DNA sequence: CAACTTCTGTGCGATATCGCACCCAAGCTC
DNA sequence: GAGCTTGGGTGCGATATCGCACAGAAGTTG
C-alpha cells in the first residue's frame, strides 16, 4: 500500500459547495477521522455527537430487526453527510451505520452544527437538499425491495457503491452484501455468478472488480437511475472550488478530481 | 350523512403546536380544501404549489414503477404535512400522493412557506422533526417489504391508517390495498380473510371495520411499533391549545380531541 | 327483475427465495 | 506442508408469492 495523501475536506461535495466564508468558519472545527472497513459509526440508541462528511469512505445505514435480520436503506459517500438527525432535532435514529468501504470522513462536533444551524446558513440549505435526495434513495429502496429480484438489487447496490468510489474495486464478502440487501448469502452467490459469467464483474474472496459498468446499469432495475437522477437534480455536482482557505489548521492538498 | 362541522386548523397536530403568534401570522393564509377519496394530490413531475396540513384526511405517498407497479412508502394524516420538498429546496419528488381516506386539509401557498422558512421560525423546526419521523416510516417500509409477510404488512397498514382516523372504518377495496402494499389483490384477500376469521376486522365490499385493535397490533410486525414510537418521540402529541386566534378569517370551532 | 359492474373468493401451476446441509477452494498460521 | 479459518459454490425440499382464470356475491342501472 502506498502512502496516500491526506484527504481534503473539499473531496466531500457538500463541504466543497460551501462559500469561502462559510468554509473559513467551519473548516477549523473539522476533524479528520479514519473509517476502517466494517467499523460501526453509529448504533441505535446512542447519541450522535458529530456530523460526518465522508471524503473517500462509504457508509451504509441499516435497519436491524428484533430477530437480527437487517436491511440497508441508504448508502452515503462523499456526496452527502451522516447525522442529519442533528439538524432535524432528534437524538438519533433506530438504525445502524457501518463502514462499507474504508476511507475517511471529516466531522463537525454537535455544538458547531447547532451554531451553524442557528445562522440559518448555507450548510442548512445544503443539508436540506441532501435530505431530500436521501429520502428518495430510502423510498426507492422500499420499492426495490418489493418488486425486484436479487440480481437486479445486487446491480443497484454495486452501482450505488461505485458512484462513491474513485476506483472500481469493492471489498465485501457475499455474506456482507447479503446482510445489506437483507437476503441470504447463497442468493448473492447466485446473482454474483451470473454477473461474473456475463463478464460484468470479477469476484474473489471478498474482492469485487467491476469490469463493465455500462452493462451493470442495463442489468440493474430502474431504481438506480431514479435515485441518481434525483440526486443530481438536487445536488448538481459543483466542480471542486480550489479555494485556499487561510486557516492554518487545514492543510490544503491539491487533489485530482474524484 | 350528517352535516359535519368544518374542520379546524388545530386538528392538525403541527399547526396546533405552533405558538399563538405564529398561528396568528399563518392562519389567515390557510385555505381549506376538501380531499375526496381517491383524488390525486400530487403526481411526479408536477410542481407543488402548496403545503398541505391534513385535518381529517389520510394521504398516501406512492412510488410508481415504469411497468405500472407501485408501492406506498408513507402515510400522512393529521400528525404531519404534505410537501416537505417545498422546504427542502426541490421542485417535487418522483412520487404520487393519493387520498386514502376522504377529509380535508388546510394548505399554505408556496410563497408563504418560503417567507416562513426565511424567518427560521417554529414551523421550520416542526417540519424538520416531522421529516425525521417521515424518514423513519419510509425506512421501516423498506425493511418491512423485505422481511415480512403480506399478513403482517396488512396489519401494519391498517394500524397506520387507524392512528390517523377518529373512527374505526376504512373505505378501501382489496385491489386498492394491493396497490398500496405492492402486492396482488388475491394476496390481500387471503390476508384479510385470516383477519376476519380471527374476528379482528370485518370486511365487505370496500368497507373495513377494525373490531379488535389490540389483536391487530400483536399480529402486526414490529415495524408498526418502531414507527409509532419514533414518531411520538419526535412529535410528542401536544393537547390542542384552545387558542382563540383573533383572526376573523378563521372560524374557531371548538372540537373534541381527535 | 334482468343485465351489468364491481368486489371478493378460490384453484393451480410457475417461480423466487428461503433454510439447511455439505463440500470445495483459497489464504493464513504454525 | 498440515491444519485451520474464511469465503464461495451446490443441492434439495419447503414456503410465499405470483400470474392467470374463473366463479360467486353484492350492489347498480335500466
Coordinates of C-alpha atoms (C1' of nucleotides) in Angstrom, one line a residue:
Chain A
X1 CA 0.0 0.0 0.0
X2 CA 1.4 3.3 -1.0
X3 CA 1.4 6.3 1.3
X4 CA -1.7 8.2 0.4
X5 CA -2.2 11.9 0.6
X6 CA -4.3 13.1 3.4
X7 CA -7.9 13.6 2.2
X8 CA -9.0 17.2 1.8
X9 CA -12.4 18.4 3.1
X10 CA -13.3 19.5 -0.4
X11 CA -13.5 15.9 -1.5
X12 CA -16.8 16.0 0.2
X13 CA -19.2 17.6 -2.3
X14 CA -21.3 19.3 0.4
X15 CA -18.3 20.9 2.1
X16 CA -16.9 21.8 -1.3
X17 CA -20.0 23.6 -2.3
X18 CA -19.9 25.9 0.7
X19 CA -19.0 29.6 0.0
X20 CA -15.4 30.6 1.1
X21 CA -16.5 32.5 4.1
X22 CA -18.6 29.6 5.4
X23 CA -15.6 27.3 4.7
X24 CA -13.4 29.6 6.6
X25 CA -15.8 29.5 9.6
X26 CA -16.3 25.8 9.6
X27 CA -13.1 24.1 8.4
X28 CA -11.1 24.9 11.5
X29 CA -13.5 22.9 13.5
X30 CA -13.4 19.9 11.2
X31 CA -11.6 16.8 12.5
X32 CA -10.3 14.1 10.2
X33 CA -11.2 10.6 11.2
X34 CA -10.2 7.3 9.6
X35 CA -13.1 5.0 8.9
X36 CA -11.8 1.4 8.9
X37 CA -13.7 -1.3 7.0
X38 CA -16.7 -2.7 8.8
X39 CA -16.4 -0.3 11.7
X40 CA -19.6 0.8 13.4
X41 CA -20.2 4.5 13.2
X42 CA -23.5 4.6 14.9
X43 CA -25.8 2.3 16.7
X44 CA -29.4 2.6 17.6
X45 CA -29.9 4.2 21.0
X46 CA -26.7 6.1 21.1
X47 CA -26.5 9.8 20.7
X48 CA -24.7 11.2 17.7
X49 CA -22.0 13.7 18.7
X50 CA -20.9 14.7 15.3
X51 CA -21.9 15.1 11.8
X52 CA -19.7 13.2 9.4
X53 CA -18.7 14.3 5.9
X54 CA -17.1 11.3 4.1
X55 CA -14.3 12.1 1.7
X56 CA -13.3 8.7 0.4
X57 CA -15.3 6.2 2.6
X58 CA -18.7 4.7 2.0
X59 CA -21.0 4.2 4.9
X60 CA -24.2 2.2 4.9
X61 CA -27.2 2.8 7.0
X62 CA -29.0 -0.4 8.1
X63 CA -32.2 -1.1 10.0
X64 CA -31.9 -4.1 12.3
X65 CA -34.9 -6.2 13.2
X66 CA -35.6 -7.9 16.5
X67 CA -34.6 -11.3 15.1
X68 CA -31.3 -9.9 13.8
X69 CA -32.3 -9.6 10.2
X70 CA -31.2 -6.4 8.6
X71 CA -31.6 -4.3 5.5
X72 CA -29.5 -1.4 4.3
X73 CA -31.7 1.5 3.3
X74 CA -29.1 4.1 2.4
X75 CA -25.6 4.5 1.0
X76 CA -23.7 7.6 1.9
X77 CA -20.4 8.7 0.4
X78 CA -18.7 11.9 -0.5
X79 CA -21.9 13.3 -1.9
X80 CA -23.5 13.5 1.4
X81 CA -23.3 13.5 5.2
X82 CA -24.1 11.3 8.1
X83 CA -26.1 12.6 11.0
X84 CA -28.9 14.6 9.6
X85 CA -30.7 14.0 12.8
X86 CA -28.5 16.6 14.4
X87 CA -30.2 19.1 12.2
X88 CA -33.6 17.6 12.5
X89 CA -33.9 17.9 16.2
X90 CA -33.9 14.2 17.1
X91 CA -31.4 12.5 19.3
X92 CA -30.7 9.6 17.0
X93 CA -32.4 7.1 14.7
X94 CA -33.4 3.5 15.1
X95 CA -30.6 2.5 12.7
X96 CA -27.0 1.4 12.5
X97 CA -24.2 2.9 10.3
X98 CA -21.5 0.7 9.2
X99 CA -18.4 1.4 7.0
X100 CA -18.8 -0.4 3.8
X101 CA -15.6 0.9 2.1
X102 CA -12.7 2.1 4.1
X103 CA -11.6 5.7 4.0
X104 CA -12.0 8.9 5.9
X105 CA -14.5 11.5 6.9
X106 CA -14.3 15.0 8.4
X107 CA -16.5 15.5 11.3
X108 CA -18.1 18.5 12.9
X109 CA -19.0 18.4 16.6
X110 CA -22.6 18.8 17.7
X111 CA -22.3 22.3 19.2
X112 CA -20.8 23.6 15.9
X113 CA -23.6 22.1 14.0
X114 CA -26.1 23.7 16.3
X115 CA -24.4 27.1 15.9
X116 CA -24.3 26.8 12.2
X117 CA -27.9 25.7 12.1
X118 CA -28.9 28.8 14.1
X119 CA -27.2 31.0 11.5
X120 CA -29.7 29.6 9.0
X121 CA -26.8 29.5 6.6
X122 CA -25.7 27.7 3.6
X123 CA -24.9 24.4 5.3
X124 CA -28.5 24.1 6.4
X125 CA -29.7 24.7 2.9
X126 CA -27.4 22.1 1.5
X127 CA -28.3 19.6 4.3
X128 CA -32.0 20.1 3.4
X129 CA -31.3 19.3 -0.3
X130 CA -29.3 16.4 0.6
X131 CA -32.1 15.1 2.9
X132 CA -34.5 15.2 0.1
X133 CA -32.1 13.1 -2.1
X134 CA -31.7 10.8 0.9
X135 CA -35.5 10.3 1.2
X136 CA -35.6 9.4 -2.5
X137 CA -33.0 6.8 -2.0
X138 CA -34.7 5.3 1.0
X139 CA -38.1 5.3 -0.7
X140 CA -36.6 3.7 -3.8
X141 CA -35.1 1.0 -1.6
X142 CA -38.5 0.3 -0.3
X143 CA -39.8 -0.1 -3.8
X144 CA -36.9 -2.1 -5.0
X145 CA -37.3 -4.5 -2.0
X146 CA -40.8 -5.1 -3.0
X147 CA -40.6 -5.5 -6.7
X148 CA -37.1 -6.5 -7.9
X149 CA -35.0 -9.6 -8.0
X150 CA -31.9 -10.2 -6.1
X151 CA -30.0 -10.0 -9.3
X152 CA -31.3 -6.5 -10.0
X153 CA -30.8 -5.4 -6.5
X154 CA -27.2 -6.5 -6.5
X155 CA -26.6 -4.4 -9.6
X156 CA -28.2 -1.4 -7.9
X157 CA -26.1 -1.9 -4.8
X158 CA -22.9 -2.2 -6.8
X159 CA -23.7 0.9 -8.8
X160 CA -24.6 3.0 -5.8
X161 CA -21.3 2.0 -4.3
X162 CA -19.2 2.5 -7.4
X163 CA -20.6 6.1 -7.7
X164 CA -19.0 6.9 -4.4
X165 CA -15.6 5.5 -5.2
X166 CA -12.7 6.7 -7.3
X167 CA -11.7 3.2 -8.3
X168 CA -13.6 0.1 -9.4
X169 CA -12.9 -2.3 -6.5
X170 CA -15.1 -3.1 -3.6
X171 CA -14.1 -5.1 -0.6
X172 CA -17.0 -7.0 0.7
X173 CA -17.9 -10.6 1.1
X174 CA -21.1 -12.1 -0.2
X175 CA -22.2 -12.6 3.3
X176 CA -21.8 -8.9 3.9
X177 CA -23.8 -8.0 0.8
X178 CA -26.4 -10.4 1.9
X179 CA -26.7 -8.6 5.2
X180 CA -27.0 -5.3 3.3
X181 CA -29.6 -6.4 0.9
X182 CA -31.4 -8.4 3.5
X183 CA -31.1 -11.7 1.6
X184 CA -29.3 -15.0 2.0
X185 CA -25.7 -15.3 1.3
X186 CA -26.5 -18.0 -1.2
X187 CA -28.8 -15.7 -3.1
X188 CA -25.9 -13.3 -3.5
X189 CA -23.7 -16.1 -4.7
X190 CA -26.1 -17.0 -7.4
X191 CA -26.5 -13.4 -8.5
X192 CA -22.8 -12.7 -8.5
X193 CA -22.1 -15.8 -10.5
X194 CA -24.4 -14.6 -13.2
X195 CA -22.7 -11.3 -13.3
X196 CA -19.3 -13.0 -13.5
X197 CA -20.4 -15.2 -16.3
X198 CA -21.6 -12.1 -18.2
X199 CA -18.2 -10.6 -17.6
X200 CA -19.6 -7.7 -15.7
X201 CA -17.7 -8.3 -12.6
X202 CA -15.0 -10.5 -11.2
X203 CA -15.3 -11.7 -7.7
X204 CA -12.9 -13.5 -5.5
X205 CA -12.8 -13.8 -1.7
X206 CA -14.3 -10.5 -0.8
X207 CA -12.8 -8.5 -3.6
X208 CA -15.2 -7.3 -6.4
X209 CA -13.9 -5.6 -9.5
X210 CA -16.4 -4.0 -11.8
X211 CA -15.4 -4.7 -15.3
X212 CA -18.3 -3.4 -17.3
X213 CA -20.1 -0.6 -15.7
X214 CA -22.4 0.1 -18.6
X215 CA -23.7 -3.4 -18.7
X216 CA -24.2 -3.3 -15.0
X217 CA -26.5 -0.4 -15.5
X218 CA -28.6 -2.1 -18.1
X219 CA -28.9 -5.1 -15.8
X220 CA -30.0 -3.0 -12.9
X221 CA -33.6 -2.1 -12.3
X222 CA -34.8 1.4 -12.8
X223 CA -34.3 2.2 -9.1
X224 CA -30.7 3.1 -9.5
X225 CA -31.5 5.5 -12.3
X226 CA -34.3 7.2 -10.4
X227 CA -32.1 7.8 -7.4
X228 CA -29.1 9.0 -9.4
X229 CA -31.2 11.4 -11.5
X230 CA -32.9 12.8 -8.4
X231 CA -29.6 13.2 -6.6
X232 CA -28.1 15.1 -9.5
X233 CA -31.0 17.3 -9.7
X234 CA -30.9 18.3 -6.1
X235 CA -27.1 18.3 -5.7
X236 CA -25.7 19.3 -9.0
X237 CA -22.1 18.4 -8.9
X238 CA -20.1 21.5 -8.4
X239 CA -16.6 21.2 -9.7
X240 CA -14.3 21.5 -6.7
X241 CA -13.5 25.1 -5.8
X242 CA -9.9 25.3 -5.4
X243 CA -10.3 27.8 -2.6
X244 CA -7.3 28.2 -0.5
X245 CA -8.7 28.6 3.0
X246 CA -6.4 30.7 5.0
X247 CA -6.9 28.6 8.0
X248 CA -3.6 27.2 9.1
X249 CA -5.2 24.2 10.8
X250 CA -6.4 22.8 7.4
X251 CA -3.7 21.6 5.1
X252 CA -4.6 22.4 1.6
X253 CA -3.8 19.5 -0.6
X254 CA -4.5 19.8 -4.2
X255 CA -6.2 16.6 -5.2
X256 CA -7.2 15.1 -8.5
X257 CA -10.9 15.3 -9.1
X258 CA -12.7 12.4 -7.5
Chain B
X1 CA -74.7 11.6 6.4
X2 CA -74.9 14.3 9.0
X3 CA -73.8 17.8 8.4
X4 CA -70.3 17.9 9.8
X5 CA -68.6 20.8 11.5
X6 CA -66.0 22.5 9.4
X7 CA -62.6 21.2 10.4
X8 CA -60.4 23.5 12.4
X9 CA -56.7 24.0 11.6
X10 CA -55.8 22.9 15.0
X11 CA -56.9 19.4 14.2
X12 CA -53.6 19.2 12.5
X13 CA -51.0 18.5 15.2
X14 CA -48.3 20.6 13.6
X15 CA -50.5 23.6 13.2
X16 CA -51.8 23.1 16.7
X17 CA -48.3 23.0 18.1
X18 CA -47.4 26.4 16.8
X19 CA -47.2 29.3 19.2
X20 CA -50.1 31.8 19.2
X21 CA -48.1 34.5 17.4
X22 CA -47.0 32.1 14.6
X23 CA -50.6 30.9 14.3
X24 CA -51.8 34.5 14.1
X25 CA -49.3 35.1 11.3
X26 CA -50.0 31.9 9.3
X27 CA -53.7 31.1 9.8
X28 CA -55.1 33.9 7.7
X29 CA -53.2 32.5 4.7
X30 CA -54.6 29.0 5.2
X31 CA -57.1 27.7 2.8
X32 CA -59.4 24.8 3.5
X33 CA -59.6 22.2 0.8
X34 CA -61.7 19.1 0.7
X35 CA -59.9 15.9 -0.2
X36 CA -62.3 13.5 -1.8
X37 CA -61.5 9.8 -1.7
X38 CA -59.0 8.6 -4.3
X39 CA -58.2 12.0 -5.6
X40 CA -54.7 12.7 -6.7
X41 CA -53.0 15.4 -4.8
X42 CA -49.7 15.2 -6.5
X43 CA -48.1 13.5 -9.4
X44 CA -44.5 13.0 -10.3
X45 CA -43.2 15.8 -12.5
X46 CA -45.6 18.5 -11.4
X47 CA -44.6 21.4 -9.2
X48 CA -46.1 21.6 -5.7
X49 CA -47.7 24.9 -5.1
X50 CA -48.8 24.4 -1.5
X51 CA -48.0 22.6 1.6
X52 CA -51.0 20.6 2.9
X53 CA -51.8 20.1 6.5
X54 CA -54.5 17.3 6.7
X55 CA -57.1 17.6 9.4
X56 CA -59.2 14.6 9.0
X57 CA -58.0 13.1 5.7
X58 CA -55.3 10.4 5.1
X59 CA -53.0 10.7 2.2
X60 CA -50.6 8.0 0.9
X61 CA -47.4 8.6 -0.9
X62 CA -46.7 6.1 -3.6
X63 CA -43.8 5.4 -5.9
X64 CA -44.8 4.2 -9.3
X65 CA -42.6 2.0 -11.4
X66 CA -42.2 2.1 -15.2
X67 CA -44.3 -1.1 -15.6
X68 CA -47.1 0.5 -13.5
X69 CA -46.4 -1.5 -10.3
X70 CA -46.5 0.7 -7.2
X71 CA -45.7 0.8 -3.5
X72 CA -46.9 3.1 -0.9
X73 CA -44.0 4.3 1.2
X74 CA -45.7 6.8 3.6
X75 CA -49.0 7.5 5.2
X76 CA -49.7 11.1 6.1
X77 CA -52.6 12.3 8.3
X78 CA -53.2 15.0 10.8
X79 CA -49.9 14.3 12.5
X80 CA -47.9 15.7 9.6
X81 CA -47.8 17.6 6.4
X82 CA -47.6 17.1 2.7
X83 CA -45.0 18.9 0.6
X84 CA -41.8 18.9 2.6
X85 CA -40.0 19.4 -0.7
X86 CA -41.1 23.0 -0.5
X87 CA -38.9 23.4 2.5
X88 CA -36.2 21.2 1.2
X89 CA -35.4 23.2 -1.9
X90 CA -36.6 20.7 -4.5
X91 CA -39.3 21.2 -7.1
X92 CA -41.1 17.9 -6.4
X93 CA -40.4 14.3 -5.9
X94 CA -40.7 11.2 -8.1
X95 CA -43.8 10.1 -6.3
X96 CA -47.6 10.3 -6.3
X97 CA -49.9 11.3 -3.5
X98 CA -53.4 9.9 -3.3
X99 CA -56.2 10.4 -0.8
X100 CA -56.7 7.2 1.0
X101 CA -59.4 8.4 3.4
X102 CA -61.6 11.3 2.5
X103 CA -61.5 14.5 4.5
X104 CA -59.9 17.9 4.5
X105 CA -56.6 19.7 4.6
X106 CA -55.5 23.3 5.1
X107 CA -53.0 24.5 2.7
X108 CA -50.4 27.2 2.6
X109 CA -49.3 28.7 -0.7
X110 CA -45.7 28.3 -1.7
X111 CA -44.7 31.9 -1.2
X112 CA -45.9 31.9 2.4
X113 CA -43.9 28.8 3.0
X114 CA -40.9 30.4 1.7
X115 CA -41.4 33.5 3.8
X116 CA -41.9 31.4 6.9
X117 CA -38.9 29.4 6.1
X118 CA -36.8 32.5 5.9
X119 CA -37.9 33.5 9.3
X120 CA -36.3 30.4 10.5
X121 CA -39.2 30.0 12.8
X122 CA -41.1 27.4 14.6
X123 CA -42.7 25.9 11.5
X124 CA -39.3 25.1 10.1
X125 CA -38.3 23.3 13.3
X126 CA -41.5 21.3 13.4
X127 CA -41.2 20.4 9.8
X128 CA -37.7 19.1 10.4
X129 CA -38.8 16.9 13.3
X130 CA -41.7 15.7 11.2
X131 CA -39.2 14.9 8.4
X132 CA -37.2 12.8 10.6
X133 CA -40.3 10.8 11.6
X134 CA -41.1 10.5 8.0
X135 CA -37.7 9.1 7.1
X136 CA -38.2 6.5 9.8
X137 CA -41.5 5.5 8.3
X138 CA -40.1 5.2 4.8
X139 CA -37.1 3.3 6.0
X140 CA -39.2 0.9 8.0
X141 CA -41.4 0.4 5.0
X142 CA -38.3 -0.7 3.1
X143 CA -37.4 -3.2 5.9
X144 CA -41.0 -4.5 6.1
X145 CA -41.1 -5.0 2.3
X146 CA -38.1 -7.1 2.6
X147 CA -38.8 -9.3 5.6
X148 CA -42.4 -9.5 6.4
X149 CA -45.4 -11.4 5.1
X150 CA -48.4 -9.9 3.4
X151 CA -50.4 -10.7 6.6
X152 CA -48.1 -8.7 8.7
X153 CA -47.9 -5.8 6.3
X154 CA -51.7 -5.6 6.1
X155 CA -51.8 -5.2 9.8
X156 CA -49.2 -2.5 9.8
X157 CA -51.1 -0.7 7.1
X158 CA -54.4 -0.8 8.9
X159 CA -52.8 0.4 12.1
X160 CA -51.0 3.3 10.4
X161 CA -54.3 4.3 8.9
X162 CA -56.3 3.8 12.1
X163 CA -54.0 6.1 14.0
X164 CA -54.9 8.9 11.7
X165 CA -58.6 8.5 12.0
X166 CA -61.1 9.3 14.7
X167 CA -63.3 6.3 13.8
X168 CA -62.6 2.7 13.1
X169 CA -63.8 2.4 9.4
X170 CA -61.7 2.4 6.4
X171 CA -63.1 2.7 2.9
X172 CA -60.8 0.8 0.5
X173 CA -61.1 -2.2 -1.7
X174 CA -58.7 -5.0 -1.6
X175 CA -57.5 -4.0 -5.0
X176 CA -56.6 -0.6 -3.6
X177 CA -54.7 -2.0 -0.7
X178 CA -52.9 -4.3 -3.0
X179 CA -51.7 -1.3 -5.0
X180 CA -50.6 0.3 -1.8
X181 CA -48.6 -2.6 -0.4
X182 CA -47.4 -3.5 -3.9
X183 CA -48.9 -7.0 -3.8
X184 CA -51.6 -8.8 -5.7
X185 CA -55.2 -8.3 -4.9
X186 CA -55.5 -12.0 -4.2
X187 CA -52.8 -11.8 -1.6
X188 CA -54.8 -9.1 0.2
X189 CA -57.9 -11.3 0.0
X190 CA -56.2 -14.1 1.7
X191 CA -54.7 -12.0 4.4
X192 CA -58.0 -10.1 5.0
X193 CA -59.8 -13.5 5.3
X194 CA -57.5 -14.6 8.1
X195 CA -58.1 -11.4 10.0
X196 CA -61.8 -11.8 9.6
X197 CA -61.7 -15.3 10.8
X198 CA -59.8 -14.1 13.8
X199 CA -62.5 -11.5 14.4
X200 CA -60.0 -8.7 14.1
X201 CA -61.8 -6.9 11.3
X202 CA -64.9 -7.2 9.2
X203 CA -64.6 -6.6 5.5
X204 CA -67.3 -6.1 3.0
X205 CA -67.1 -4.5 -0.4
X206 CA -64.6 -1.9 0.3
X207 CA -65.6 -1.2 3.9
X208 CA -63.2 -2.3 6.6
X209 CA -64.1 -2.1 10.3
X210 CA -61.5 -2.7 12.8
X211 CA -63.0 -4.7 15.6
X212 CA -60.0 -5.6 17.8
X213 CA -57.2 -3.2 17.6
X214 CA -55.1 -4.8 20.2
X215 CA -55.1 -8.1 18.5
X216 CA -54.2 -6.3 15.3
X217 CA -51.1 -4.9 17.0
X218 CA -50.0 -8.3 18.1
X219 CA -50.5 -9.7 14.7
X220 CA -48.5 -6.9 13.1
X221 CA -44.8 -7.0 12.7
X222 CA -42.5 -4.8 14.8
X223 CA -42.4 -2.2 12.0
X224 CA -45.5 -0.5 13.2
X225 CA -44.3 -0.2 16.7
X226 CA -40.9 1.2 15.7
X227 CA -42.5 3.9 13.6
X228 CA -45.1 4.8 16.2
X229 CA -42.6 5.1 19.0
X230 CA -40.2 7.1 16.9
X231 CA -43.0 9.5 15.8
X232 CA -44.2 10.0 19.3
X233 CA -40.6 10.7 20.4
X234 CA -40.2 13.4 17.8
X235 CA -43.6 14.8 17.8
X236 CA -45.0 14.4 21.3
X237 CA -48.6 14.9 21.0
X238 CA -49.5 18.3 22.3
X239 CA -53.0 18.5 23.6
X240 CA -54.7 21.1 21.4
X241 CA -54.2 24.6 22.6
X242 CA -57.6 26.2 22.7
X243 CA -56.1 29.4 21.5
X244 CA -58.6 31.8 20.1
X245 CA -56.8 33.4 17.3
X246 CA -58.2 36.9 16.7
X247 CA -58.1 36.4 13.0
X248 CA -61.5 37.0 11.7
X249 CA -60.9 34.8 8.6
X250 CA -60.5 31.7 10.7
X251 CA -63.7 30.5 12.3
X252 CA -62.8 29.0 15.7
X253 CA -64.7 25.8 16.2
X254 CA -64.3 24.0 19.4
X255 CA -63.7 20.4 18.6
X256 CA -63.5 17.3 20.5
X257 CA -59.9 16.0 20.7
X258 CA -59.2 13.9 17.7
Chain C
dC1 C1' -86.3 -8.3 -12.2
dA2 C1' -82.7 -8.6 -15.8
dA3 C1' -78.3 -7.2 -17.1
dC4 C1' -74.2 -5.3 -15.7
dT5 C1' -70.4 -3.8 -13.0
dT6 C1' -67.7 -4.2 -9.0
dC7 C1' -65.6 -6.6 -5.4
dT8 C1' -64.3 -10.8 -3.3
dG9 C1' -63.1 -15.8 -3.0
dT10 C1' -60.7 -20.0 -5.0
dG11 C1' -57.8 -23.1 -7.6
dC12 C1' -53.4 -24.2 -9.8
dG13 C1' -49.1 -24.3 -11.9
dA14 C1' -44.8 -21.4 -12.1
dT15 C1' -41.2 -19.0 -9.8
dA16 C1' -38.2 -16.8 -6.5
dT17 C1' -36.4 -17.1 -2.3
dC18 C1' -35.5 -19.5 2.0
dG19 C1' -33.3 -22.7 5.4
dC20 C1' -30.2 -26.0 5.8
dA21 C1' -26.5 -29.2 4.9
dC22 C1' -22.5 -30.0 2.8
dC23 C1' -18.3 -29.5 0.0
dC24 C1' -14.6 -27.3 -2.0
dA25 C1' -11.1 -23.7 -2.7
dA26 C1' -8.1 -20.0 -1.1
dG27 C1' -5.5 -18.0 2.1
dC28 C1' -3.3 -18.0 6.9
dT29 C1' -0.7 -20.0 10.8
dC30 C1' 2.4 -22.6 12.9
Chain D
dG1 C1' 3.0 -28.6 4.2
dA2 C1' -0.6 -29.8 7.9
dG3 C1' -4.2 -27.9 9.9
dC4 C1' -7.3 -24.2 10.4
dT5 C1' -10.4 -20.4 9.0
dT6 C1' -12.8 -18.0 5.8
dG7 C1' -15.3 -17.4 1.7
dG8 C1' -17.8 -19.3 -2.1
dG9 C1' -20.5 -23.0 -4.8
dT10 C1' -24.2 -26.6 -4.9
dG11 C1' -28.3 -29.4 -4.0
dC12 C1' -32.8 -30.0 -2.2
dG13 C1' -37.2 -29.7 -0.1
dA14 C1' -40.3 -26.1 2.0
dT15 C1' -42.7 -21.9 1.5
dA16 C1' -44.6 -17.5 -0.1
dT17 C1' -45.9 -15.1 -3.6
dC18 C1' -47.2 -14.5 -8.4
dG19 C1' -50.0 -14.7 -12.8
dC20 C1' -53.9 -16.2 -14.5
dA21 C1' -58.5 -17.9 -14.9
dC22 C1' -62.8 -18.3 -13.3
dA23 C1' -66.8 -18.3 -10.1
dG24 C1' -69.9 -16.2 -6.9
dA25 C1' -71.7 -12.4 -4.3
dA26 C1' -73.2 -7.7 -3.7
dG27 C1' -74.6 -3.7 -5.3
dT28 C1' -76.3 -0.6 -9.5
dT29 C1' -78.7 0.5 -13.6
dG30 C1' -82.2 0.1 -16.9

